[in-house]
CSV table of C-alpha atoms in Angstrom, one decimal:
chain,number,residue,atom,x,y,z
A,158,UNK,CA,23.2,3.4,1.3
A,159,UNK,CA,19.9,4.8,2.4
A,160,UNK,CA,18.7,5.0,6.0
A,161,UNK,CA,15.5,3.3,7.3
A,162,UNK,CA,13.3,6.3,6.9
A,163,UNK,CA,14.3,6.8,3.3
A,164,UNK,CA,13.9,3.1,2.6
A,165,UNK,CA,10.4,3.1,4.1
A,166,UNK,CA,9.4,6.3,2.2
A,167,UNK,CA,10.6,4.7,-1.1
A,168,UNK,CA,8.7,1.5,-0.4
A,169,UNK,CA,5.5,3.4,0.4
A,170,UNK,CA,5.8,5.5,-2.8
A,171,UNK,CA,6.4,2.4,-4.9
A,172,UNK,CA,3.5,0.6,-3.3
A,173,UNK,CA,1.1,3.5,-3.9
A,174,UNK,CA,2.1,3.6,-7.6
A,175,UNK,CA,1.7,-0.2,-7.9
A,176,UNK,CA,-1.7,0.0,-6.3
A,177,UNK,CA,-2.7,2.8,-8.7
A,178,UNK,CA,-1.4,0.9,-11.8
A,179,UNK,CA,-2.9,-2.5,-10.7
A,180,UNK,CA,-6.1,-2.0,-8.6
A,181,UNK,CA,-7.2,-5.4,-9.8
A,182,UNK,CA,-4.7,-7.0,-7.6
A,183,UNK,CA,-6.3,-5.8,-4.4
A,184,UNK,CA,-9.8,-6.4,-5.8
A,185,UNK,CA,-8.8,-10.0,-6.4
A,186,UNK,CA,-7.1,-10.4,-3.0
A,187,UNK,CA,-10.2,-8.9,-1.3
A,188,UNK,CA,-12.6,-11.2,-3.2
A,189,UNK,CA,-10.4,-14.3,-2.6
A,190,UNK,CA,-9.7,-13.4,1.0
A,191,UNK,CA,-13.4,-13.9,2.0
A,192,UNK,CA,-12.9,-17.7,2.4
A,193,UNK,CA,-10.1,-20.1,3.1
A,194,UNK,CA,-9.1,-21.7,-0.1
A,195,UNK,CA,-6.1,-22.7,-2.1
A,196,UNK,CA,-6.3,-19.6,-4.3
A,197,UNK,CA,-5.9,-17.2,-1.4
A,198,UNK,CA,-3.2,-19.4,0.1
A,199,UNK,CA,-1.3,-19.2,-3.2
A,200,UNK,CA,-1.7,-15.4,-3.3
A,201,UNK,CA,-0.5,-15.2,0.3
A,202,UNK,CA,2.6,-17.3,-0.3
A,203,UNK,CA,3.6,-15.9,-3.7
A,204,UNK,CA,2.7,-12.2,-3.3
A,205,UNK,CA,1.3,-11.2,0.1
A,206,UNK,CA,3.7,-12.7,2.5
A,207,UNK,CA,6.9,-11.5,0.8
A,208,UNK,CA,5.6,-7.9,0.8
A,209,UNK,CA,4.3,-8.2,4.4
A,210,UNK,CA,7.7,-9.3,5.6
A,211,UNK,CA,9.5,-6.6,3.6
A,212,UNK,CA,7.1,-3.9,4.7
A,213,UNK,CA,7.1,-4.8,8.4
A,214,UNK,CA,10.9,-5.2,8.3
A,215,UNK,CA,11.2,-1.6,7.0
A,216,UNK,CA,8.7,-0.3,9.5
A,217,UNK,CA,10.6,-2.0,12.4
A,218,UNK,CA,13.9,-0.6,11.2
A,219,UNK,CA,12.4,2.9,10.9
A,220,UNK,CA,10.9,2.6,14.3
A,221,UNK,CA,14.2,1.5,15.8
A,222,UNK,CA,15.8,4.6,14.3
A,223,UNK,CA,13.1,6.8,15.7
A,224,UNK,CA,11.9,7.7,12.2
A,225,UNK,CA,8.4,6.0,12.2
A,226,UNK,CA,5.4,6.0,14.5
A,227,UNK,CA,5.3,3.4,17.2
A,228,UNK,CA,2.9,0.6,17.0
A,229,UNK,CA,2.6,-3.0,15.9
A,230,UNK,CA,4.3,-3.3,12.4
A,231,UNK,CA,1.6,-5.8,11.2
A,232,UNK,CA,-1.2,-3.4,12.1
A,233,UNK,CA,0.6,-0.5,10.6
A,234,UNK,CA,1.1,-2.6,7.4
A,235,UNK,CA,-2.6,-3.4,7.1
A,236,UNK,CA,-3.5,0.2,7.9
A,237,UNK,CA,-1.2,1.3,5.1
A,238,UNK,CA,-2.8,-1.1,2.7
A,239,UNK,CA,-6.3,0.1,3.5
A,240,UNK,CA,-5.3,3.8,3.3
A,241,UNK,CA,-3.5,3.3,0.0
A,242,UNK,CA,-5.8,0.9,-1.9
A,243,UNK,CA,-9.3,2.0,-1.1
A,244,UNK,CA,-9.6,5.0,-3.5
A,245,UNK,CA,-8.1,2.8,-6.4
A,246,UNK,CA,-10.1,-0.3,-5.7
A,247,UNK,CA,-13.4,1.6,-5.3
A,248,UNK,CA,-12.5,4.2,-8.0
A,249,UNK,CA,-16.0,4.7,-9.2
A,250,UNK,CA,-17.4,5.2,-5.7
A,251,UNK,CA,-14.5,7.5,-4.8
A,252,UNK,CA,-14.9,9.5,-7.9
A,253,UNK,CA,-18.7,9.8,-7.4
A,254,UNK,CA,-18.4,10.8,-3.8
A,255,UNK,CA,-15.4,13.2,-3.9
A,256,UNK,CA,-15.4,14.5,-7.4
A,257,UNK,CA,-11.7,13.5,-7.7
A,258,UNK,CA,-10.1,11.1,-10.0
A,259,UNK,CA,-8.0,8.7,-7.9
A,260,UNK,CA,-5.8,8.0,-10.9
A,261,UNK,CA,-4.8,11.6,-11.5
A,262,UNK,CA,-1.1,11.9,-10.8
A,263,UNK,CA,-1.6,14.7,-8.3
A,264,UNK,CA,-4.1,12.6,-6.4
A,265,UNK,CA,-1.7,9.6,-6.4
A,266,UNK,CA,1.0,11.9,-5.0
A,267,UNK,CA,-1.4,13.0,-2.3
A,268,UNK,CA,-2.1,9.3,-1.3
A,269,UNK,CA,1.7,8.7,-1.1
A,270,UNK,CA,2.1,11.7,1.2
A,271,UNK,CA,-0.9,10.7,3.3
A,272,UNK,CA,0.6,7.2,3.6
A,273,UNK,CA,4.0,8.5,4.7
A,274,UNK,CA,2.2,10.8,7.2
A,275,UNK,CA,0.2,7.8,8.5
A,276,UNK,CA,3.5,5.9,9.2
A,277,UNK,CA,5.1,9.0,10.8
A,278,UNK,CA,7.8,9.4,8.3
A,279,UNK,CA,8.7,12.5,6.4
A,280,UNK,CA,6.7,13.3,3.3
A,281,UNK,CA,7.1,10.9,0.4
A,282,UNK,CA,8.1,13.9,-1.8
A,283,UNK,CA,11.5,13.3,-0.4
A,284,UNK,CA,11.6,9.8,-1.7
A,285,UNK,CA,13.3,9.2,-5.1
A,286,UNK,CA,11.0,9.2,-8.1
A,287,UNK,CA,10.2,5.8,-9.6
């Protein structure tokens, strides 16, 4: 059994690697999210809401254990999404402006650690490899 901090770190790490492997998911969600329509409603119900509920539940549990930064779990969740997905979704721009390849494994690890730092949990290096 893992504690809330370890569970949150593992979730963050898995989310970062998912976002790096599938940047098209967040590109589609961003595009579809510009208007109310049945496509975004479907994405919300099938993919977005389950992850939101899982993520905010882990954030709340880690907060209750004193292992995550205080704040509204929903806002922290969306802050996490922005922090994690931006370099992958805008890979060409990111690469052009920083000179870094966001898909380089070392850069992906840095995003995971930055995301854990954002949430106030120990570095994601402590999370199990996936």
